[in-house]
Amino acid sequence: MRATVLVRPKPGILDPQGEAVESSLRQLGFAVDEARVGKVVDLELGDGDPEQAKADLERMCQQLLANPLIESYEITVTPR
Amino acid sequence: MRATVLVRPKPGILDPQGEAVESSLRQLGFAVDEARVGKVVDLELGDGDPEQAKADLERMCQQLLANPLIESYEITVTPR
């Protein structure tokens, strides 16, 4: 199955990349109030129990994909 | 309104960050077939015509957010 994990800086956490994107978009003439930049991780997993996969993904986020202190994450599992 | 843009390396394009994530996840004991890493950009836009916003977002992607040669992008607009 396939999983998509979105990792974003938590509200209030400084996001220099987002600030750079915001200021560049304004310089290009776009009306943008705020921009925040995070990561998208697409994972191809073996076929197995979707519930087990969700539990594994939760651990992957805690251990590697996100820094839970400053980042939030959102997991979506798509069966093939 | 709010927009989310997902920017991903196109299939076949080398993705060193994805390879690093894949190998680290395996070392942690997770069964992962493939990992690809891209960007998520969350944008807060003024209230306006959603169709116009979509056209603007398309241009933002072409001009700044993505490199259309090697990255694909996916735009989602959420009215507030």
XYZ file of C-alpha atoms in Angstrom:
160
model
C 0.000 0.000 0.000
C 0.935 3.638 -0.350
C 1.178 6.256 2.371
C 1.579 10.001 2.287
C 2.931 11.855 5.299
C 2.721 15.644 5.523
C 5.151 17.224 7.992
C 4.612 20.880 8.821
C 6.168 23.406 11.198
C 3.800 23.855 14.159
C 1.972 27.189 14.497
C 4.212 29.728 16.194
C 7.410 27.949 15.180
C 9.728 30.106 13.078
C 9.759 28.991 9.452
C 12.522 30.799 7.525
C 11.835 28.839 4.328
C 8.171 29.875 4.459
C 9.167 33.499 5.037
C 11.492 33.396 2.026
C 8.743 31.912 -0.172
C 6.248 34.510 1.094
C 8.562 37.427 0.352
C 9.543 36.049 -3.087
C 5.893 35.525 -4.062
C 5.124 39.128 -3.059
C 8.054 40.385 -5.110
C 6.603 38.498 -8.063
C 3.362 40.416 -7.549
C 1.207 37.779 -5.846
C -1.016 38.771 -2.910
C -0.033 36.278 -0.209
C -0.826 36.692 3.489
C 1.308 33.831 4.738
C 3.353 30.920 3.440
C 4.573 27.918 5.433
C 6.782 25.213 4.023
C 6.928 21.612 5.161
C 7.730 18.188 3.742
C 5.703 15.566 1.936
C 6.975 11.993 2.230
C 5.461 9.374 -0.093
C 6.057 5.818 1.040
C 5.545 2.576 -0.800
C 4.893 -0.145 1.781
C 4.451 -3.877 1.382
C 0.929 -5.256 1.367
C -0.195 -5.908 4.899
C -2.691 -4.949 7.539
C -3.666 -1.258 7.082
C -4.080 -0.855 10.856
C -0.571 -2.201 11.449
C 0.720 0.092 8.688
C -0.837 3.103 10.421
C 0.798 2.149 13.711
C 4.162 1.749 11.932
C 3.765 5.101 10.202
C 3.052 6.766 13.522
C 6.335 5.355 14.858
C 8.222 6.390 11.681
C 7.014 9.959 12.237
C 8.003 9.976 15.890
C 11.407 8.417 15.262
C 12.545 9.910 11.960
C 10.169 11.770 9.670
C 9.141 14.569 12.020
C 10.514 16.381 15.027
C 7.409 16.222 17.239
C 8.610 19.174 19.319
C 8.354 21.621 16.445
C 6.527 19.774 13.672
C 3.075 18.289 13.283
C 2.352 15.403 10.929
C -0.622 14.023 9.042
C -0.714 10.427 7.789
C -2.838 9.179 4.888
C -2.848 5.510 3.868
C -4.081 4.546 0.385
C -4.645 0.838 -0.266
C -3.555 -0.123 -3.789
C -8.799 31.349 1.342
C -6.220 28.698 1.995
C -4.221 26.702 -0.534
C -1.986 23.684 -0.218
C 0.588 22.925 -2.877
C 2.368 19.569 -2.972
C 5.626 19.567 -4.942
C 7.179 16.182 -5.689
C 10.159 14.920 -7.673
C 8.867 13.464 -10.952
C 9.074 9.676 -11.420
C 12.542 8.704 -12.619
C 14.179 11.828 -11.202
C 16.893 11.064 -8.658
C 15.769 11.875 -5.106
C 18.719 11.656 -2.696
C 16.622 12.838 0.263
C 14.081 10.081 -0.403
C 16.860 7.508 -0.651
C 18.285 8.646 2.671
C 14.864 8.421 4.336
C 14.283 4.972 2.812
C 17.609 3.633 4.045
C 17.169 5.157 7.524
C 13.676 3.693 7.870
C 15.031 0.259 6.921
C 17.808 0.598 9.472
C 15.143 1.339 12.066
C 13.473 -1.958 11.120
C 10.572 -0.720 8.988
C 9.681 -2.576 5.784
C 9.674 0.183 3.162
C 9.806 -0.411 -0.592
C 10.348 3.192 -1.604
C 10.375 6.678 -0.138
C 10.195 9.962 -2.053
C 10.447 13.359 -0.419
C 8.924 16.586 -1.677
C 7.617 19.861 -0.295
C 4.271 20.995 1.034
C 3.573 24.733 0.805
C 0.583 26.102 2.732
C -0.542 29.506 1.552
C -2.949 31.949 3.133
C -4.457 34.062 0.369
C -6.810 37.027 0.501
C -10.494 36.399 -0.101
C -11.203 36.545 -3.800
C -12.400 34.566 -6.758
C -11.406 30.877 -6.295
C -10.937 30.490 -10.066
C -8.574 33.458 -10.136
C -6.758 32.038 -7.108
C -6.255 28.732 -8.927
C -4.818 30.535 -11.949
C -2.488 32.520 -9.677
C -1.383 29.358 -7.874
C -0.595 27.723 -11.198
C 1.680 30.664 -12.043
C 3.279 30.597 -8.562
C 4.177 26.949 -9.144
C 5.614 27.608 -12.594
C 7.586 30.647 -11.490
C 8.775 29.807 -7.991
C 7.360 26.888 -6.031
C 8.304 24.051 -8.389
C 10.867 23.350 -11.052
C 8.508 21.995 -13.741
C 11.381 20.169 -15.470
C 11.958 17.813 -12.577
C 9.010 18.333 -10.206
C 5.272 17.833 -10.452
C 2.812 19.822 -8.375
C -0.699 19.408 -7.050
C -2.814 22.395 -5.996
C -5.731 22.252 -3.530
C -7.764 25.351 -2.686
C -9.874 25.390 0.498
C -12.362 28.256 0.864
C -12.523 29.497 4.458
